[in-house]
Amino acid sequence: METIVIVGGGAGGLELATFLGNKLGKKKRANVVLVDKNSTHLWKPLLHEVATGALDDGIDALSYRAHAKNHHFAFQQGTLTNVNAQEKTITLDPIYNHKDQLLVPERKINYDKLVLAIGSRSNDFGTQGVAQHCIFLDSSEQAKLFHQQMMELMMKFANNSEKELHIAVVGGGATGIELSAELYNAVKHLNAYGFGKLNNTSLKVTLLEAGDRLLPALSERVSAAAQKELKALGVNVLTNTAVIEAKPEGLVTRDGELFRADLMVWAAGVKAPEITARFGFETNRLNQIAVKDTLQTTTDDNVYVIGDCAFLLQENGKPVPPRAQAAHQMATVCGKNILAQLDGKALNPFVFNDKGSLVSFSRFGTIGSLMGNLARGTMFIEGKIARVAYLSLYRMHQVALHGYIKTGLMMLVGRINRFLRPTMKLH
């Protein structure tokens, strides 16, 4: 019986493990193993909500072990350190507790088929001081760190004589925009929970973007609408403003101006983890692994790569973008191709079907563009229709993991919790 190892339990990796577990593991046709350094899964586009307290990851996160039991695959917790394609093994780092006591020694796991779905990390472009003074939003741990520092900062503000609270966000993509808007939603709720001095005028959020407009991958209409929404909230939006250094007291721009900030977030671009260069596969300057249209690496047909760490050029000459919907589609094609490879059938090429992009402004609104069969080309949407479309992306992910019935029950529980739980996480 073949062993299929999937490294990375993000949107694509977990959906693939669920699919293969149900198709192969349940029927004892293959051993399916999912590897991730964390013990729980949270959909990455929700991390900005964890950061501001709008979402409690302790309740909404999914246990890999529990999900593995329900869907006929095995889970191994650990951090990938090496891939040996000749021996068909991967190596996982030892695991220590908070007292540096060894819990699990270094392990090697054998595979017949390997899928790398290790995602991406924030790209600081080597900017001086960013790693030391800015928070990234790549994981639940980093989002929780931001939430802790935000709550401490707001407590200090509410009990002292400071007149303004400054938070700086670098990067005019979806993460930076959604975080900026969510901060104003957080202030509204904190005001009701006893932080009386906090309001929209005391919070000063500055969004710095090096390019000439926000959301450069989307249309100018969506970009302009996003900037208008942010300015209406009170966000100081600065385009054509490149940050060259981060200091303890704030951010220094290329023009030499210092933007003082009590809390700084870096959300300007992504890249695959540097470790991919050690594996012996073809990589690009962003550390992404090059794949054929079947999602197999260019050097080994037994190794697949999906999600943000995969580099695949489309017919238009542009690479598949690092988005959750791309990871979702790749997981679907990869799963079918692995089944076909096991059965000795032809593999299908992956073609990215761009459904459009949506950006949420928390309770203040949603804008974006839809593509596909709804209109010729791109259709601009906003308001309630856009909000429903935005939420449906997460529901699609849940359906892929749990099916329609369980997802419906989870939506019902979510509505009930609105009455039982505070509107934001306060601890």
mmCIF file of N, CA, C and O in Angstrom, residues 50 59 94 110 191 196 201 223 260 265 351 365:
data_model
loop_
_atom_site.group_PDB
_atom_site.id
_atom_site.type_symbol
_atom_site.label_atom_id
_atom_site.label_comp_id
_atom_site.label_asym_id
_atom_site.label_seq_id
_atom_site.Cartn_x
_atom_site.Cartn_y
_atom_site.Cartn_z
ATOM 1 N N VAL A 50 -8.508 37.439 13.755
ATOM 2 C CA VAL A 50 -7.909 36.942 14.995
ATOM 3 C C VAL A 50 -7.066 38.054 15.624
ATOM 4 O O VAL A 50 -7.080 38.256 16.841
ATOM 5 N N ILE A 59 -11.827 28.915 19.526
ATOM 6 C CA ILE A 59 -13.135 28.316 19.241
ATOM 7 C C ILE A 59 -13.244 27.923 17.776
ATOM 8 O O ILE A 59 -13.774 26.859 17.441
ATOM 9 N N PRO A 94 13.076 18.022 15.636
ATOM 10 C CA PRO A 94 12.622 17.580 16.957
ATOM 11 C C PRO A 94 11.620 18.574 17.527
ATOM 12 O O PRO A 94 11.596 19.756 17.135
ATOM 13 N N ASN A 110 8.878 8.091 5.338
ATOM 14 C CA ASN A 110 8.968 7.597 3.963
ATOM 15 C C ASN A 110 7.700 7.937 3.188
ATOM 16 O O ASN A 110 6.605 7.981 3.771
ATOM 17 N N ASN A 191 -14.835 50.433 23.040
ATOM 18 C CA ASN A 191 -15.468 51.586 23.680
ATOM 19 C C ASN A 191 -16.666 51.146 24.510
ATOM 20 O O ASN A 191 -16.890 51.620 25.628
ATOM 21 N N GLY A 196 -13.397 53.699 27.596
ATOM 22 C CA GLY A 196 -14.214 54.866 27.279
ATOM 23 C C GLY A 196 -13.552 55.923 26.429
ATOM 24 O O GLY A 196 -14.221 56.636 25.684
ATOM 25 N N THR A 201 -11.724 58.886 16.364
ATOM 26 C CA THR A 201 -10.823 60.028 16.219
ATOM 27 C C THR A 201 -9.531 59.839 17.004
ATOM 28 O O THR A 201 -8.496 60.386 16.636
ATOM 29 N N SER A 223 -9.643 49.518 -6.776
ATOM 30 C CA SER A 223 -8.617 50.204 -6.002
ATOM 31 C C SER A 223 -9.117 51.553 -5.485
ATOM 32 O O SER A 223 -8.940 51.892 -4.311
ATOM 33 N N ARG A 260 5.627 57.947 13.126
ATOM 34 C CA ARG A 260 5.646 57.356 14.458
ATOM 35 C C ARG A 260 4.464 56.401 14.630
ATOM 36 O O ARG A 260 3.357 56.681 14.159
ATOM 37 N N VAL A 265 2.678 46.788 11.605
ATOM 38 C CA VAL A 265 2.401 45.511 10.941
ATOM 39 C C VAL A 265 2.969 45.563 9.528
ATOM 40 O O VAL A 265 2.788 46.550 8.814
ATOM 41 N N VAL A 351 -5.655 24.542 -14.708
ATOM 42 C CA VAL A 351 -5.937 25.851 -15.291
ATOM 43 C C VAL A 351 -6.638 26.680 -14.224
ATOM 44 O O VAL A 351 -7.715 26.316 -13.752
ATOM 45 N N GLY A 365 -18.485 47.274 5.198
ATOM 46 C CA GLY A 365 -18.813 46.979 3.807
ATOM 47 C C GLY A 365 -17.802 46.057 3.151
ATOM 48 O O GLY A 365 -16.789 45.692 3.734
#
